[in-house]
Amino acid sequence: MRKFGLFVAMLLVALMATPVLAGPIVLKFSHVVAVDTPKGQAAEYFKKLVEERSHGEIKVEVYPNSSLFNDNDVMVPLMTNSVQMAAPSFSKFTKFAPQVQLFDLPFLFNDVDHLHKVCTGEVGQKILDLVGTKGLVGLGYWDSGFKQLSANKPLLNPEDAAGVKFRIMSSKVLEEQFHAVGANPQVLPFSEVYSALQQGVVDACENPLSNFYTKKFYEVQKDLTMSNHGYLGYLVVTNKIFWNKLSDANKALIKTAMDEATVYGNGLALKMDEDYLQKVKESGKTAVHTLTPEQRKAWQDKMMTIYPKFYDVIGKDLIEGAIAAGK
Ligand code: LMR
């Protein structure tokens, strides 16, 4: 017994004397889309910049295609620091910061420039501050693109959506948007959309072209309407537990790399939108429909009726601020 006690004491002394091998700082970046998308590419570029500039002191592990966490499931691991970074789409913040649903409002943005003005202006800053009160640190806004409607029939007039089951992300705004045209929205994680469409669990969905093509939704949707009715973008976030432990130099390094990755990814988003539209057409599996101005206005008139329902949840000031940035 005595011998054992001595052994334990010696072991403790030995352990204390052993220098702690400082490994690299590991930053796990979880996302749900394919690598060949604006988010996928921006994440890879961010990794490259951070690893090069930190000379290996920071190791960025990127997990695409929901390979680490699925959709909303990433929020808790992110807040508790099992994951250090994610770029969830705005809708995925609904539970923690419902104001972020601002970006889900249909027909809110005239174009990408308008969206960027909102993100880099007062409204965008307010959203970042808000997310900051939830244990997260917002590092940037990344683009995907305008969403297009798809189904197994042409959706040209809002009446065509009546009774159609649409897969949506978990956002009350998206739910109301589809109720406004008499459709049946159903929340599903992104990783389940293909099989849900294939098996008829849902009939339709809304996606930017990069997601529509890279997840092969064109194989299971016969019609795509270029509706540009809403925007899909991301808020890149880390958590305060991880962030507050970083040195000032590493914080600056990560911020600079993030700014550069944002410019890189957002540039790609515009180009990919064109390229993937071409690829969808070339697939020969999905007919692409363009709306007449009258048809587009009919969708707009129906869907925009939901705004007042969200004055309290999102904040009338944020909604009006976002609209004003486009004038
Ligand atoms: C979705 O669930 O449709 C999107 O959030 C996927 C994405 O682009 O992150």
XYZ file of C-alpha atoms and ligand atoms in Angstrom:
336
model
C 0.000 0.000 0.000
C 2.823 2.302 0.990
C 4.696 1.411 -2.171
C 1.608 2.253 -4.200
C 1.326 5.654 -2.492
C 4.944 6.359 -3.284
C 4.408 5.339 -6.885
C 1.452 7.713 -7.239
C 3.445 10.540 -5.685
C 6.356 9.913 -8.075
C 4.010 9.787 -11.014
C 2.515 13.127 -10.040
C 5.941 14.706 -9.711
C 6.913 13.303 -13.098
C 3.756 14.617 -14.719
C 4.264 18.051 -13.235
C 7.816 18.116 -14.474
C 6.818 17.147 -18.027
C 6.376 20.238 -20.171
C 2.845 20.454 -21.591
C 3.174 20.049 -25.328
C 1.310 23.000 -26.762
C -0.527 21.623 -29.783
C -2.081 23.806 -32.441
C -5.272 25.692 -31.705
C -7.946 23.644 -33.469
C -10.847 25.464 -35.050
C -13.624 23.141 -36.218
C -15.781 24.749 -38.899
C -19.027 22.892 -39.510
C -21.368 23.500 -42.441
C -24.038 21.660 -44.395
C -23.462 22.437 -48.061
C -21.196 20.981 -50.743
C -17.590 22.127 -51.064
C -18.297 23.534 -54.519
C -20.627 26.275 -53.313
C -19.904 29.855 -52.240
C -19.937 28.848 -48.546
C -17.893 25.701 -49.169
C -15.247 27.613 -51.090
C -15.140 30.565 -48.694
C -14.584 28.163 -45.786
C -11.699 26.449 -47.628
C -10.144 29.815 -48.473
C -10.463 30.956 -44.859
C -8.725 27.746 -43.735
C -5.873 28.283 -46.189
C -5.295 31.894 -45.098
C -5.443 31.162 -41.376
C -3.162 28.121 -41.528
C -0.603 29.844 -43.762
C -0.500 33.048 -41.757
C -0.442 31.400 -38.343
C 2.358 29.068 -39.552
C 0.379 26.107 -38.290
C -0.417 27.581 -34.883
C -4.108 27.518 -35.808
C -5.470 24.438 -37.550
C -8.821 24.866 -39.278
C -10.806 21.660 -39.796
C -13.657 22.229 -42.233
C -16.546 19.728 -42.114
C -18.833 20.202 -45.160
C -22.030 18.361 -46.200
C -23.443 18.051 -42.640
C -20.603 15.598 -41.936
C -20.180 16.887 -38.383
C -23.518 18.478 -37.540
C -26.793 18.856 -39.262
C -28.391 22.234 -39.673
C -29.870 23.629 -36.438
C -28.055 20.912 -34.489
C -24.860 22.906 -34.763
C -26.091 25.771 -32.599
C -25.685 24.149 -29.184
C -22.247 22.565 -29.904
C -21.212 25.931 -31.248
C -22.336 27.765 -28.131
C -20.653 25.210 -25.872
C -17.431 25.258 -27.925
C -17.510 21.678 -29.268
C -17.446 23.465 -32.620
C -15.653 26.774 -32.986
C -17.142 28.147 -36.188
C -20.183 27.786 -38.408
C -21.931 29.791 -41.087
C -25.588 28.915 -40.621
C -28.126 30.487 -42.922
C -30.090 33.305 -41.308
C -33.154 31.111 -40.724
C -31.157 28.811 -38.466
C -30.834 31.583 -35.860
C -34.610 31.796 -35.384
C -34.699 30.093 -32.004
C -31.905 32.155 -30.443
C -32.224 35.481 -32.208
C -35.559 35.696 -34.055
C -34.647 39.156 -35.339
C -32.224 37.512 -37.799
C -35.319 36.332 -39.698
C -35.275 39.829 -41.159
C -33.213 38.392 -43.992
C -35.899 35.774 -44.743
C -38.577 38.352 -45.550
C -39.700 37.776 -49.133
C -38.886 40.449 -51.707
C -36.986 42.545 -49.155
C -33.865 43.098 -51.243
C -33.894 44.703 -54.688
C -30.551 43.151 -55.560
C -27.232 42.016 -54.060
C -25.993 45.597 -53.659
C -29.019 46.389 -51.534
C -28.392 43.293 -49.427
C -24.729 44.258 -48.948
C -25.719 47.783 -47.895
C -27.946 46.277 -45.218
C -25.256 43.864 -43.995
C -22.522 46.506 -43.795
C -24.780 49.253 -42.465
C -26.560 50.023 -39.224
C -29.039 47.136 -39.508
C -26.276 44.588 -40.107
C -24.379 45.921 -37.072
C -27.478 45.699 -34.875
C -27.895 42.056 -35.851
C -24.239 41.341 -35.029
C -24.644 43.045 -31.642
C -27.737 40.990 -30.955
C -26.032 37.727 -31.767
C -23.250 38.901 -29.445
C -25.677 38.779 -26.522
C -26.196 35.042 -27.153
C -22.642 33.924 -26.441
C -21.635 34.190 -30.096
C -19.353 36.495 -32.039
C -20.538 37.431 -35.530
C -17.569 37.646 -37.862
C -19.115 38.285 -41.239
C -21.957 37.947 -43.690
C -21.534 35.456 -46.505
C -23.665 35.260 -49.632
C -25.251 32.291 -51.240
C -27.754 33.832 -53.622
C -31.361 34.584 -54.384
C -33.697 31.643 -53.855
C -35.668 30.091 -56.691
C -38.812 27.995 -56.375
C -38.903 24.436 -57.665
C -41.561 21.724 -57.910
C -42.796 19.047 -60.273
C -45.003 21.529 -62.057
C -44.451 25.087 -63.227
C -45.048 27.614 -60.452
C -45.841 30.713 -62.442
C -48.674 32.326 -60.501
C -49.071 32.279 -56.711
C -52.235 30.183 -57.204
C -50.013 27.389 -58.581
C -48.574 26.959 -55.084
C -51.935 26.207 -53.449
C -51.735 22.937 -51.514
C -48.104 22.310 -52.553
C -45.898 20.905 -49.769
C -42.735 23.021 -49.563
C -39.637 22.087 -47.607
C -38.523 25.084 -45.570
C -35.755 25.942 -43.147
C -36.836 26.520 -39.563
C -38.092 30.072 -39.877
C -41.495 31.493 -38.984
C -41.097 34.007 -41.772
C -40.701 31.246 -44.346
C -43.658 29.421 -42.855
C -45.854 32.510 -43.237
C -44.467 33.263 -46.683
C -45.797 29.935 -47.946
C -49.056 30.149 -46.012
C -49.629 33.470 -47.789
C -49.863 31.611 -51.112
C -51.927 28.723 -49.722
C -49.010 26.259 -49.671
C -48.072 23.771 -46.914
C -44.604 24.450 -45.524
C -42.706 21.698 -43.750
C -39.444 22.164 -41.823
C -36.713 19.683 -42.755
C -32.943 19.671 -42.329
C -31.011 20.408 -45.502
C -29.467 16.936 -45.551
C -32.933 15.369 -45.875
C -34.258 17.480 -48.732
C -33.204 15.233 -51.616
C -34.768 12.077 -50.196
C -37.885 13.967 -49.059
C -38.375 15.191 -52.621
C -37.611 11.785 -54.081
C -40.067 10.018 -51.792
C -42.776 12.651 -52.096
C -42.612 13.661 -48.427
C -42.545 17.185 -49.862
C -43.290 18.356 -53.405
C -41.277 21.499 -53.672
C -38.557 23.704 -52.198
C -36.733 27.029 -52.450
C -32.984 27.222 -52.987
C -30.229 29.279 -54.515
C -28.890 27.676 -57.687
C -25.626 26.464 -56.125
C -27.502 24.328 -53.595
C -30.087 23.228 -56.148
C -27.382 21.939 -58.468
C -24.746 20.569 -56.070
C -27.345 18.601 -54.082
C -28.797 17.265 -57.355
C -32.301 18.536 -56.668
C -32.674 18.850 -60.468
C -32.944 15.034 -60.518
C -36.124 15.186 -58.450
C -37.695 18.507 -59.468
C -39.031 18.904 -62.980
C -39.599 22.655 -62.861
C -37.583 25.577 -61.588
C -39.009 29.085 -61.476
C -36.559 31.970 -61.452
C -38.504 33.811 -58.782
C -35.673 35.542 -56.896
C -38.258 35.937 -54.155
C -35.955 35.723 -51.165
C -32.320 35.683 -50.207
C -30.170 32.939 -48.742
C -27.151 34.188 -46.887
C -25.119 33.259 -43.838
C -23.871 34.755 -40.643
C -20.410 33.417 -39.850
C -20.132 32.956 -36.115
C -17.710 31.731 -33.510
C -18.361 31.466 -29.778
C -17.118 33.627 -26.936
C -15.476 30.737 -25.058
C -13.116 30.143 -27.990
C -12.780 33.776 -29.015
C -11.920 35.148 -25.581
C -9.069 32.663 -25.179
C -7.335 33.818 -28.362
C -4.464 36.281 -28.229
C -5.099 39.719 -29.750
C -2.752 38.818 -32.594
C -4.710 35.652 -33.418
C -8.025 37.512 -33.217
C -6.698 40.044 -35.712
C -5.371 37.273 -37.954
C -8.745 35.495 -37.967
C -10.668 38.714 -38.578
C -8.483 39.690 -41.525
C -8.682 36.200 -43.022
C -12.469 36.284 -42.562
C -12.751 39.654 -44.340
C -10.707 38.316 -47.255
C -12.662 35.043 -47.384
C -15.875 37.074 -47.401
C -14.811 39.092 -50.433
C -13.624 35.907 -52.135
C -16.779 33.874 -51.408
C -19.197 36.680 -52.201
C -17.512 37.214 -55.554
C -17.827 33.518 -56.275
C -21.510 33.532 -55.316
C -22.379 35.820 -58.204
C -20.406 33.778 -60.703
C -21.647 30.418 -59.407
C -25.235 31.578 -59.729
C -24.745 32.002 -63.484
C -22.686 28.827 -63.908
C -25.103 26.610 -62.011
C -28.113 27.964 -63.893
C -26.365 26.887 -67.069
C -25.649 23.469 -65.586
C -29.246 22.965 -64.492
C -30.354 23.780 -68.049
C -27.729 21.418 -69.480
C -28.931 18.596 -67.219
C -32.052 18.476 -69.380
C -33.989 17.284 -66.331
C -35.494 20.516 -65.101
C -37.371 23.091 -67.175
C -36.396 26.634 -66.180
C -39.207 29.201 -66.149
C -38.903 32.960 -66.101
C -41.686 35.052 -64.604
C -43.284 37.930 -66.476
C -43.245 41.214 -64.511
C -46.994 40.741 -63.841
C -46.473 37.218 -62.496
C -43.622 38.353 -60.273
C -45.737 41.192 -58.940
C -48.542 38.766 -58.099
C -46.141 36.682 -55.922
C -44.808 39.847 -54.383
C -48.278 41.196 -53.549
C -49.268 37.981 -51.792
C -46.033 37.247 -49.970
C -45.320 40.761 -48.758
C -48.597 40.856 -46.840
C -46.791 38.982 -44.060
C -44.472 41.874 -43.088
C -46.734 43.399 -40.380
C -46.908 40.021 -38.631
C -43.191 40.360 -37.898
C -43.002 43.972 -36.758
C -42.781 42.796 -33.150
C -40.636 39.701 -33.614
C -38.025 41.254 -35.900
C -38.527 44.918 -35.045
C -40.247 47.457 -37.269
C -37.114 49.627 -37.094
C -34.966 46.843 -38.560
C -37.464 46.123 -41.332
C -37.844 49.779 -42.223
C -34.092 50.318 -41.976
C -33.487 47.463 -44.403
C -36.074 48.807 -46.866
C -34.646 52.334 -46.631
C -31.148 51.056 -47.529
C -32.479 50.098 -50.958
C -33.856 53.524 -51.839
C -30.841 25.213 -46.219
O -31.108 24.582 -45.194
O -31.522 25.162 -47.243
C -29.622 26.092 -46.223
O -29.420 26.604 -44.951
C -28.427 25.322 -46.649
C -27.244 26.236 -46.644
O -26.993 26.834 -47.688
O -26.617 26.354 -45.604
